[in-house]
Amino acid sequence: MRRLLTAINRRMMKLLIALALIAYVASVWGNFVNMSRSIQENGEQKMEKKIEEVIAPLRDKIRDLEKSFTQKYPPVKFLSEKDRKRILITGGAGFVGSHLTDKLMMDGHEVTVVDNFFTGRKRNVEHWIGHENFELINHDVVEPLYIEGLAKRVGARLLLASTSEVYGDPEVHPQNEDYWGHVNPIGPRACYDEGKRVAETMCYAYMKQEGVEVRVARIFNTFGPRMHMNDGRVVSNFVLQALQGEPLTVYGSGSQTRAFQYVSCNLLSSPPQGNPEEHTILEFARLIKHLVGSGGEIQFLSEAQDDPQRRKPDIRKAKLLLGWEPVVCRVGHKLTLYVRCVYTVYTWYQK
């Protein structure tokens, strides 16, 4: 009997010890869980605090950008739906195209620019991005847009930006709209000259065949802001050479004449044409050398093949039919402004 009681007591003791051990383990586990939760909550709070420290300045920058977006556009004239036009400009991010975009946007029209940014630059039109009247499409016309077919479908007028180069080395001076030109079809300048001539041919052929309204603007030498410094144009070449202290290169004697016009003045005409103010290349070289204050000399090189000897538009028809002639846009004054603009850009690039 005593042995039985002893065995029972031992079992009870083991059971009590086991229960005590379980209770202890449960207590320790509860403390561990509570401690883990506390550590996790503290960690999350610290993480949230660090994230907030990083995000706060970004949030402020976004707020500033949103404010700038609402204030950055140039003033735009309000036009009623009846007067507002929808205009597509291919090459609208280029030198002349971007200025045309500015004028049409500020006049209150809806403008869509198509450009592949090969010679044009997005920054030329970035001040319009986001405006409700503006759309920018990155597209290469190697994949055709068939804008002539679009013009026919919607009854639009098509304007071709041609060039005075269609006259080649002219035998008629000044050059008017009826002059056919004097072009070497296989010379070093032929690809550009004949390319523009055939573009005019195709536009007029389409007009006769499909009844689409066509306008052609033979734009003479134009200069101004947004010209690429290495585009090969004579004015930008002279300015860049002068700023770099290099000789100003004149091909031939420099007696060849050109009729330069500032880009904003050119866009005042409808369609744009040119300035009948004629100057020799040598005059421009000397004027730019003086404006920049360059110590570089004027260097005379061999005359370029097929280089036009005289170039000047006859704008009598524009005066008679359109009531247009260049006003205020004196070349010397505008060239001074342009040189200052290029100098600013050039010094910025040098930094």
mmCIF file of C-alpha atoms in Angstrom:
data_model
loop_
_atom_site.group_PDB
_atom_site.id
_atom_site.type_symbol
_atom_site.label_atom_id
_atom_site.label_comp_id
_atom_site.label_asym_id
_atom_site.label_seq_id
_atom_site.Cartn_x
_atom_site.Cartn_y
_atom_site.Cartn_z
ATOM 1 C CA MET A 1 0.000 0.000 0.000
ATOM 2 C CA ARG A 2 2.802 2.383 0.921
ATOM 3 C CA ARG A 3 4.601 1.572 -2.325
ATOM 4 C CA LEU A 4 1.450 2.346 -4.268
ATOM 5 C CA LEU A 5 1.094 5.763 -2.606
ATOM 6 C CA THR A 6 4.757 6.511 -3.251
ATOM 7 C CA ALA A 7 4.385 5.682 -6.957
ATOM 8 C CA ILE A 8 1.276 7.883 -7.182
ATOM 9 C CA ASN A 9 3.087 10.770 -5.460
ATOM 10 C CA ARG A 10 5.992 10.494 -7.866
ATOM 11 C CA ARG A 11 3.683 10.595 -10.852
ATOM 12 C CA MET A 12 1.842 13.606 -9.409
ATOM 13 C CA MET A 13 5.160 15.314 -8.804
ATOM 14 C CA LYS A 14 6.268 14.679 -12.389
ATOM 15 C CA LEU A 15 2.933 15.956 -13.655
ATOM 16 C CA LEU A 16 3.190 19.091 -11.543
ATOM 17 C CA ILE A 17 6.761 19.675 -12.738
ATOM 18 C CA ALA A 18 5.670 19.186 -16.332
ATOM 19 C CA LEU A 19 2.772 21.633 -15.883
ATOM 20 C CA ALA A 20 5.106 24.135 -14.220
ATOM 21 C CA LEU A 21 7.581 23.753 -17.090
ATOM 22 C CA ILE A 22 4.819 24.264 -19.670
ATOM 23 C CA ALA A 23 3.613 27.359 -17.815
ATOM 24 C CA TYR A 24 7.169 28.707 -17.718
ATOM 25 C CA VAL A 25 7.708 28.080 -21.425
ATOM 26 C CA ALA A 26 4.356 29.727 -22.254
ATOM 27 C CA SER A 27 5.305 32.737 -20.139
ATOM 28 C CA VAL A 28 8.716 33.062 -21.820
ATOM 29 C CA TRP A 29 7.142 32.659 -25.297
ATOM 30 C CA GLY A 30 4.550 35.334 -24.483
ATOM 31 C CA ASN A 31 7.292 37.728 -23.393
ATOM 32 C CA PHE A 32 9.289 36.906 -26.539
ATOM 33 C CA VAL A 33 6.285 37.558 -28.807
ATOM 34 C CA ASN A 34 5.517 40.849 -27.065
ATOM 35 C CA MET A 35 9.150 41.877 -27.315
ATOM 36 C CA SER A 36 9.229 40.963 -31.056
ATOM 37 C CA ARG A 37 6.086 42.991 -31.671
ATOM 38 C CA SER A 38 7.597 45.938 -29.892
ATOM 39 C CA ILE A 39 10.834 45.683 -31.893
ATOM 40 C CA GLN A 40 8.854 45.331 -35.131
ATOM 41 C CA GLU A 41 6.684 48.355 -34.322
ATOM 42 C CA ASN A 42 9.743 50.423 -33.442
ATOM 43 C CA GLY A 43 11.476 49.268 -36.644
ATOM 44 C CA GLU A 44 8.471 50.151 -38.741
ATOM 45 C CA GLN A 45 8.249 53.580 -37.122
ATOM 46 C CA LYS A 46 11.947 54.211 -37.802
ATOM 47 C CA MET A 47 11.557 53.005 -41.414
ATOM 48 C CA GLU A 48 8.509 55.213 -41.937
ATOM 49 C CA LYS A 49 10.436 58.149 -40.515
ATOM 50 C CA LYS A 50 13.385 57.545 -42.863
ATOM 51 C CA ILE A 51 11.071 57.177 -45.869
ATOM 52 C CA GLU A 52 9.317 60.418 -44.954
ATOM 53 C CA GLU A 53 12.700 62.187 -44.705
ATOM 54 C CA VAL A 54 13.533 61.046 -48.266
ATOM 55 C CA ILE A 55 10.107 61.713 -49.751
ATOM 56 C CA ALA A 56 9.508 65.149 -48.211
ATOM 57 C CA PRO A 57 11.994 67.076 -50.426
ATOM 58 C CA LEU A 58 10.786 65.143 -53.507
ATOM 59 C CA ARG A 59 7.216 66.093 -52.672
ATOM 60 C CA ASP A 60 8.277 69.739 -52.425
ATOM 61 C CA LYS A 61 10.034 69.547 -55.803
ATOM 62 C CA ILE A 62 6.967 67.991 -57.426
ATOM 63 C CA ARG A 63 4.823 70.771 -55.960
ATOM 64 C CA ASP A 64 7.215 73.394 -57.366
ATOM 65 C CA LEU A 65 7.200 71.693 -60.773
ATOM 66 C CA GLU A 66 3.401 71.628 -60.807
ATOM 67 C CA LYS A 67 3.373 75.350 -60.076
ATOM 68 C CA SER A 68 5.890 76.028 -62.859
ATOM 69 C CA PHE A 69 3.846 73.951 -65.314
ATOM 70 C CA THR A 70 0.831 76.160 -64.758
ATOM 71 C CA GLN A 71 2.836 79.345 -65.387
ATOM 72 C CA LYS A 72 5.410 78.460 -68.042
ATOM 73 C CA TYR A 73 3.474 78.889 -71.300
ATOM 74 C CA PRO A 74 3.881 82.047 -73.375
ATOM 75 C CA PRO A 75 0.693 84.119 -73.709
ATOM 76 C CA VAL A 76 -1.795 82.514 -76.098
ATOM 77 C CA LYS A 77 -4.554 84.416 -77.862
ATOM 78 C CA PHE A 78 -8.042 83.009 -77.373
ATOM 79 C CA LEU A 79 -9.803 81.966 -80.574
ATOM 80 C CA SER A 80 -13.337 80.702 -80.928
ATOM 81 C CA GLU A 81 -13.906 77.207 -82.288
ATOM 82 C CA LYS A 82 -14.884 78.767 -85.607
ATOM 83 C CA ASP A 83 -11.624 80.709 -85.973
ATOM 84 C CA ARG A 84 -9.211 78.201 -84.439
ATOM 85 C CA LYS A 85 -7.336 76.002 -86.924
ATOM 86 C CA ARG A 86 -5.749 72.594 -86.423
ATOM 87 C CA ILE A 87 -2.279 72.698 -87.995
ATOM 88 C CA LEU A 88 0.234 69.909 -88.572
ATOM 89 C CA ILE A 89 3.898 70.939 -88.894
ATOM 90 C CA THR A 90 6.396 68.319 -90.059
ATOM 91 C CA GLY A 91 9.862 69.280 -88.815
ATOM 92 C CA GLY A 92 8.265 71.599 -86.276
ATOM 93 C CA ALA A 93 11.108 71.180 -83.758
ATOM 94 C CA GLY A 94 13.720 72.498 -86.177
ATOM 95 C CA PHE A 95 15.096 76.013 -86.574
ATOM 96 C CA VAL A 96 12.396 77.662 -88.711
ATOM 97 C CA GLY A 97 9.721 75.103 -87.804
ATOM 98 C CA SER A 98 9.914 75.810 -84.065
ATOM 99 C CA HIS A 99 9.501 79.556 -84.615
ATOM 100 C CA LEU A 100 6.486 78.843 -86.830
ATOM 101 C CA THR A 101 5.126 76.654 -84.027
ATOM 102 C CA ASP A 102 5.538 79.531 -81.554
ATOM 103 C CA LYS A 103 3.718 81.992 -83.814
ATOM 104 C CA LEU A 104 0.779 79.698 -84.533
ATOM 105 C CA MET A 105 0.442 78.660 -80.879
ATOM 106 C CA MET A 106 0.469 82.260 -79.659
ATOM 107 C CA ASP A 107 -2.090 83.105 -82.338
ATOM 108 C CA GLY A 108 -4.409 80.600 -80.627
ATOM 109 C CA HIS A 109 -4.362 77.670 -83.043
ATOM 110 C CA GLU A 110 -4.025 73.955 -82.262
ATOM 111 C CA VAL A 111 -0.623 72.692 -83.404
ATOM 112 C CA THR A 112 0.685 69.161 -83.858
ATOM 113 C CA VAL A 113 4.449 68.884 -84.404
ATOM 114 C CA VAL A 114 5.992 65.825 -86.036
ATOM 115 C CA ASP A 115 9.788 65.525 -85.829
ATOM 116 C CA ASN A 116 12.439 62.809 -85.548
ATOM 117 C CA PHE A 117 14.888 65.239 -83.828
ATOM 118 C CA PHE A 118 17.664 64.432 -86.289
ATOM 119 C CA THR A 119 18.396 68.111 -86.919
ATOM 120 C CA GLY A 120 15.594 69.530 -84.780
ATOM 121 C CA ARG A 121 15.694 69.494 -80.988
ATOM 122 C CA LYS A 122 12.980 68.853 -78.436
ATOM 123 C CA ARG A 123 14.082 71.815 -76.358
ATOM 124 C CA ASN A 124 13.028 74.115 -79.219
ATOM 125 C CA VAL A 125 9.383 73.333 -78.442
ATOM 126 C CA GLU A 126 9.506 71.978 -74.890
ATOM 127 C CA HIS A 127 7.957 75.198 -73.540
ATOM 128 C CA TRP A 128 4.668 74.089 -75.182
ATOM 129 C CA ILE A 129 4.637 70.495 -73.902
ATOM 130 C CA GLY A 130 1.520 69.932 -71.809
ATOM 131 C CA HIS A 131 -0.441 72.813 -73.341
ATOM 132 C CA GLU A 132 -3.934 71.767 -74.377
ATOM 133 C CA ASN A 133 -3.426 73.168 -77.897
ATOM 134 C CA PHE A 134 -0.097 71.411 -78.495
ATOM 135 C CA GLU A 135 0.889 67.866 -79.394
ATOM 136 C CA LEU A 136 4.376 66.504 -80.135
ATOM 137 C CA ILE A 137 4.913 63.294 -82.116
ATOM 138 C CA ASN A 138 8.338 61.654 -82.437
ATOM 139 C CA HIS A 139 8.186 60.176 -85.920
ATOM 140 C CA ASP A 140 10.496 59.716 -88.890
ATOM 141 C CA VAL A 141 8.825 60.422 -92.231
ATOM 142 C CA VAL A 142 10.848 57.553 -93.699
ATOM 143 C CA GLU A 143 7.637 55.824 -92.611
ATOM 144 C CA PRO A 144 5.245 58.028 -94.628
ATOM 145 C CA LEU A 145 2.497 60.033 -92.963
ATOM 146 C CA TYR A 146 0.700 60.647 -96.270
ATOM 147 C CA ILE A 147 -0.064 64.220 -95.304
ATOM 148 C CA GLU A 148 -1.180 64.991 -98.865
ATOM 149 C CA GLY A 149 -3.898 62.353 -98.504
ATOM 150 C CA LEU A 150 -4.813 63.758 -95.095
ATOM 151 C CA ALA A 151 -5.082 67.244 -96.620
ATOM 152 C CA LYS A 152 -7.429 65.887 -99.275
ATOM 153 C CA ARG A 153 -9.589 64.003 -96.755
ATOM 154 C CA VAL A 154 -10.126 66.957 -94.395
ATOM 155 C CA GLY A 155 -10.055 69.701 -97.028
ATOM 156 C CA ALA A 156 -6.878 71.298 -95.661
ATOM 157 C CA ARG A 157 -4.369 73.531 -97.402
ATOM 158 C CA LEU A 158 -0.815 72.188 -97.795
ATOM 159 C CA LEU A 159 2.155 74.539 -97.436
ATOM 160 C CA LEU A 160 5.552 73.329 -98.672
ATOM 161 C CA ALA A 161 8.591 75.018 -97.138
ATOM 162 C CA SER A 162 10.825 75.244 -100.200
ATOM 163 C CA THR A 163 13.978 77.300 -100.658
ATOM 164 C CA SER A 164 15.623 79.923 -102.822
ATOM 165 C CA GLU A 165 18.093 77.168 -103.762
ATOM 166 C CA VAL A 166 15.588 76.073 -106.429
ATOM 167 C CA TYR A 167 16.945 79.044 -108.438
ATOM 168 C CA GLY A 168 20.468 77.609 -108.360
ATOM 169 C CA ASP A 169 23.021 80.143 -109.635
ATOM 170 C CA PRO A 170 20.411 82.511 -111.079
ATOM 171 C CA GLU A 171 20.707 84.298 -114.401
ATOM 172 C CA VAL A 172 17.760 86.554 -113.483
ATOM 173 C CA HIS A 173 18.166 89.120 -110.711
ATOM 174 C CA PRO A 174 16.284 89.648 -108.451
ATOM 175 C CA GLN A 175 14.467 86.321 -108.475
ATOM 176 C CA ASN A 176 10.676 86.243 -108.757
ATOM 177 C CA GLU A 177 8.109 83.462 -108.510
ATOM 178 C CA ASP A 178 7.977 82.870 -112.265
ATOM 179 C CA TYR A 179 11.706 82.288 -112.734
ATOM 180 C CA TRP A 180 12.511 78.597 -113.382
ATOM 181 C CA GLY A 181 16.074 78.793 -112.135
ATOM 182 C CA HIS A 182 19.517 77.748 -113.348
ATOM 183 C CA VAL A 183 20.539 74.543 -111.580
ATOM 184 C CA ASN A 184 23.273 71.989 -112.265
ATOM 185 C CA PRO A 185 21.373 68.677 -111.793
ATOM 186 C CA ILE A 186 24.541 66.645 -111.102
ATOM 187 C CA GLY A 187 26.652 69.149 -109.153
ATOM 188 C CA PRO A 188 27.647 68.964 -105.455
ATOM 189 C CA ARG A 189 24.598 71.035 -104.440
ATOM 190 C CA ALA A 190 22.199 69.118 -106.705
ATOM 191 C CA CYS A 191 20.736 66.744 -104.097
ATOM 192 C CA TYR A 192 19.327 69.601 -102.028
ATOM 193 C CA ASP A 193 18.447 71.871 -104.961
ATOM 194 C CA GLU A 194 16.760 69.198 -107.052
ATOM 195 C CA GLY A 195 15.169 67.606 -103.988
ATOM 196 C CA LYS A 196 13.302 70.825 -103.288
ATOM 197 C CA ARG A 197 12.456 71.322 -106.960
ATOM 198 C CA VAL A 198 10.933 67.849 -107.269
ATOM 199 C CA ALA A 199 9.010 68.413 -104.006
ATOM 200 C CA GLU A 200 7.417 71.489 -105.602
ATOM 201 C CA THR A 201 6.670 69.451 -108.738
ATOM 202 C CA MET A 202 4.955 66.680 -106.767
ATOM 203 C CA CYS A 203 2.882 69.141 -104.733
ATOM 204 C CA TYR A 204 1.598 70.952 -107.816
ATOM 205 C CA ALA A 205 0.935 67.657 -109.591
ATOM 206 C CA TYR A 206 -1.128 66.468 -106.632
ATOM 207 C CA MET A 207 -2.995 69.773 -106.607
ATOM 208 C CA LYS A 208 -3.939 69.368 -110.288
ATOM 209 C CA GLN A 209 -4.861 65.710 -109.906
ATOM 210 C CA GLU A 210 -6.729 65.746 -106.574
ATOM 211 C CA GLY A 211 -7.809 69.373 -106.200
ATOM 212 C CA VAL A 212 -5.904 69.926 -102.936
ATOM 213 C CA GLU A 213 -4.956 73.545 -102.199
ATOM 214 C CA VAL A 214 -1.167 73.917 -102.303
ATOM 215 C CA ARG A 215 1.098 76.822 -101.356
ATOM 216 C CA VAL A 216 4.881 76.934 -101.815
ATOM 217 C CA ALA A 217 7.166 79.263 -99.837
ATOM 218 C CA ARG A 218 10.633 79.693 -101.320
ATOM 219 C CA ILE A 219 12.436 80.820 -98.189
ATOM 220 C CA PHE A 220 15.626 82.826 -98.660
ATOM 221 C CA ASN A 221 18.594 82.882 -96.254
ATOM 222 C CA THR A 222 17.314 83.047 -92.673
ATOM 223 C CA PHE A 223 19.163 83.309 -89.366
ATOM 224 C CA GLY A 224 18.306 83.676 -85.699
ATOM 225 C CA PRO A 225 18.008 81.815 -82.377
ATOM 226 C CA ARG A 226 17.851 78.002 -82.367
ATOM 227 C CA MET A 227 20.144 77.631 -85.360
ATOM 228 C CA HIS A 228 22.451 74.719 -84.682
ATOM 229 C CA MET A 229 26.004 76.014 -84.317
ATOM 230 C CA ASN A 230 27.362 73.304 -86.609
ATOM 231 C CA ASP A 231 24.630 73.347 -89.233
ATOM 232 C CA GLY A 232 26.956 74.593 -91.991
ATOM 233 C CA ARG A 233 25.074 77.842 -92.654
ATOM 234 C CA VAL A 234 27.298 80.778 -93.494
ATOM 235 C CA VAL A 235 26.174 83.033 -90.610
ATOM 236 C CA SER A 236 26.535 80.361 -87.911
ATOM 237 C CA ASN A 237 29.868 79.296 -89.419
ATOM 238 C CA PHE A 238 31.219 82.851 -89.220
ATOM 239 C CA VAL A 239 29.958 83.403 -85.666
ATOM 240 C CA LEU A 240 31.355 80.105 -84.374
ATOM 241 C CA GLN A 241 34.733 80.649 -86.066
ATOM 242 C CA ALA A 242 34.944 84.165 -84.633
ATOM 243 C CA LEU A 243 34.049 82.997 -81.103
ATOM 244 C CA GLN A 244 36.706 80.283 -81.267
ATOM 245 C CA GLY A 245 39.328 82.744 -82.542
ATOM 246 C CA GLU A 246 39.660 80.887 -85.841
ATOM 247 C CA PRO A 247 39.977 82.468 -89.300
ATOM 248 C CA LEU A 248 36.636 83.291 -90.938
ATOM 249 C CA THR A 249 36.583 81.224 -94.132
ATOM 250 C CA VAL A 250 35.263 82.949 -97.249
ATOM 251 C CA TYR A 251 34.984 80.941 -100.452
ATOM 252 C CA GLY A 252 36.060 82.851 -103.525
ATOM 253 C CA SER A 253 36.355 86.641 -103.406
ATOM 254 C CA GLY A 254 33.391 87.090 -101.053
ATOM 255 C CA SER A 255 31.589 89.232 -103.627
ATOM 256 C CA GLN A 256 28.692 86.724 -103.778
ATOM 257 C CA THR A 257 25.534 88.313 -102.420
ATOM 258 C CA ARG A 258 22.829 86.969 -100.144
ATOM 259 C CA ALA A 259 19.594 88.465 -98.785
ATOM 260 C CA PHE A 260 19.541 87.475 -95.125
ATOM 261 C CA GLN A 261 16.495 87.855 -92.943
ATOM 262 C CA TYR A 262 15.906 87.387 -89.236
ATOM 263 C CA VAL A 263 13.650 84.386 -88.569
ATOM 264 C CA SER A 264 10.886 86.232 -86.703
ATOM 265 C CA CYS A 265 10.619 88.799 -89.492
ATOM 266 C CA ASN A 266 10.443 86.033 -92.062
ATOM 267 C CA LEU A 267 7.446 84.483 -90.314
ATOM 268 C CA LEU A 268 5.500 87.750 -90.491
ATOM 269 C CA SER A 269 4.993 87.161 -94.197
ATOM 270 C CA SER A 270 2.345 84.821 -95.516
ATOM 271 C CA PRO A 271 3.850 82.749 -96.957
ATOM 272 C CA PRO A 272 7.381 83.577 -95.746
ATOM 273 C CA GLN A 273 9.786 84.678 -98.447
ATOM 274 C CA GLY A 274 12.818 86.858 -97.872
ATOM 275 C CA ASN A 275 14.362 90.247 -97.385
ATOM 276 C CA PRO A 276 15.334 92.243 -100.492
ATOM 277 C CA GLU A 277 18.216 93.819 -98.543
ATOM 278 C CA GLU A 278 21.275 92.425 -100.362
ATOM 279 C CA HIS A 279 24.766 92.077 -98.848
ATOM 280 C CA THR A 280 27.997 90.425 -99.915
ATOM 281 C CA ILE A 281 29.432 87.490 -97.998
ATOM 282 C CA LEU A 282 32.558 89.519 -97.281
ATOM 283 C CA GLU A 283 30.425 92.268 -95.693
ATOM 284 C CA PHE A 284 28.892 89.704 -93.350
ATOM 285 C CA ALA A 285 32.279 88.254 -92.450
ATOM 286 C CA ARG A 286 33.613 91.712 -91.542
ATOM 287 C CA LEU A 287 30.455 92.632 -89.621
ATOM 288 C CA ILE A 288 30.516 89.435 -87.548
ATOM 289 C CA LYS A 289 34.248 89.784 -86.932
ATOM 290 C CA HIS A 290 33.596 93.300 -85.626
ATOM 291 C CA LEU A 291 30.614 92.297 -83.461
ATOM 292 C CA VAL A 292 32.429 89.384 -81.821
ATOM 293 C CA GLY A 293 35.686 91.290 -81.489
ATOM 294 C CA SER A 294 37.592 88.391 -82.978
ATOM 295 C CA GLY A 295 41.288 88.653 -83.673
ATOM 296 C CA GLY A 296 41.015 85.975 -86.346
ATOM 297 C CA GLU A 297 41.700 86.964 -89.920
ATOM 298 C CA ILE A 298 39.431 86.476 -92.908
ATOM 299 C CA GLN A 299 40.750 83.536 -94.903
ATOM 300 C CA PHE A 300 39.941 83.246 -98.611
ATOM 301 C CA LEU A 301 39.561 79.720 -99.975
ATOM 302 C CA SER A 302 38.871 78.356 -103.444
ATOM 303 C CA GLU A 303 35.436 79.170 -104.768
ATOM 304 C CA ALA A 304 32.878 76.382 -104.241
ATOM 305 C CA GLN A 305 31.428 74.772 -107.349
ATOM 306 C CA ASP A 306 27.985 76.096 -108.375
ATOM 307 C CA ASP A 307 27.997 78.640 -105.531
ATOM 308 C CA PRO A 308 25.278 81.212 -106.429
ATOM 309 C CA GLN A 309 26.817 84.580 -107.225
ATOM 310 C CA ARG A 310 23.737 86.687 -106.541
ATOM 311 C CA ARG A 311 20.673 86.019 -104.452
ATOM 312 C CA LYS A 312 17.850 88.467 -103.788
ATOM 313 C CA PRO A 313 14.058 88.002 -103.746
ATOM 314 C CA ASP A 314 11.705 90.092 -105.836
ATOM 315 C CA ILE A 315 8.858 90.723 -103.376
ATOM 316 C CA ARG A 316 6.665 92.936 -105.572
ATOM 317 C CA LYS A 317 3.952 90.257 -105.784
ATOM 318 C CA ALA A 318 3.948 89.873 -101.991
ATOM 319 C CA LYS A 319 3.493 93.630 -101.629
ATOM 320 C CA LEU A 320 0.705 93.734 -104.222
ATOM 321 C CA LEU A 321 -1.294 90.621 -103.252
ATOM 322 C CA LEU A 322 -0.469 90.160 -99.586
ATOM 323 C CA GLY A 323 0.349 93.701 -98.501
ATOM 324 C CA TRP A 324 3.589 92.397 -96.994
ATOM 325 C CA GLU A 325 7.128 93.675 -96.878
ATOM 326 C CA PRO A 326 9.830 93.349 -94.203
ATOM 327 C CA VAL A 327 9.522 96.164 -91.660
ATOM 328 C CA VAL A 328 11.941 97.053 -88.822
ATOM 329 C CA CYS A 329 13.973 93.892 -89.444
ATOM 330 C CA ARG A 330 17.232 95.578 -90.325
ATOM 331 C CA VAL A 331 19.878 92.933 -90.802
ATOM 332 C CA GLY A 332 22.659 94.728 -88.912
ATOM 333 C CA HIS A 333 20.531 95.150 -85.775
ATOM 334 C CA LYS A 334 19.150 91.605 -85.866
ATOM 335 C CA LEU A 335 22.581 90.147 -86.576
ATOM 336 C CA THR A 336 23.866 91.886 -83.439
ATOM 337 C CA LEU A 337 21.095 90.224 -81.410
ATOM 338 C CA TYR A 338 21.849 86.875 -82.972
ATOM 339 C CA VAL A 339 25.581 87.117 -82.235
ATOM 340 C CA ARG A 340 24.773 87.860 -78.597
ATOM 341 C CA CYS A 341 22.450 84.848 -78.476
ATOM 342 C CA VAL A 342 25.060 82.522 -80.000
ATOM 343 C CA TYR A 343 27.761 83.897 -77.693
ATOM 344 C CA THR A 344 25.571 83.094 -74.668
ATOM 345 C CA VAL A 345 24.938 79.536 -75.871
ATOM 346 C CA TYR A 346 28.580 79.038 -76.800
ATOM 347 C CA THR A 347 29.909 80.133 -73.408
ATOM 348 C CA TRP A 348 27.352 77.861 -71.717
ATOM 349 C CA TYR A 349 28.610 74.882 -73.745
ATOM 350 C CA GLN A 350 32.201 75.713 -72.792
ATOM 351 C CA LYS A 351 31.471 75.423 -69.065
#
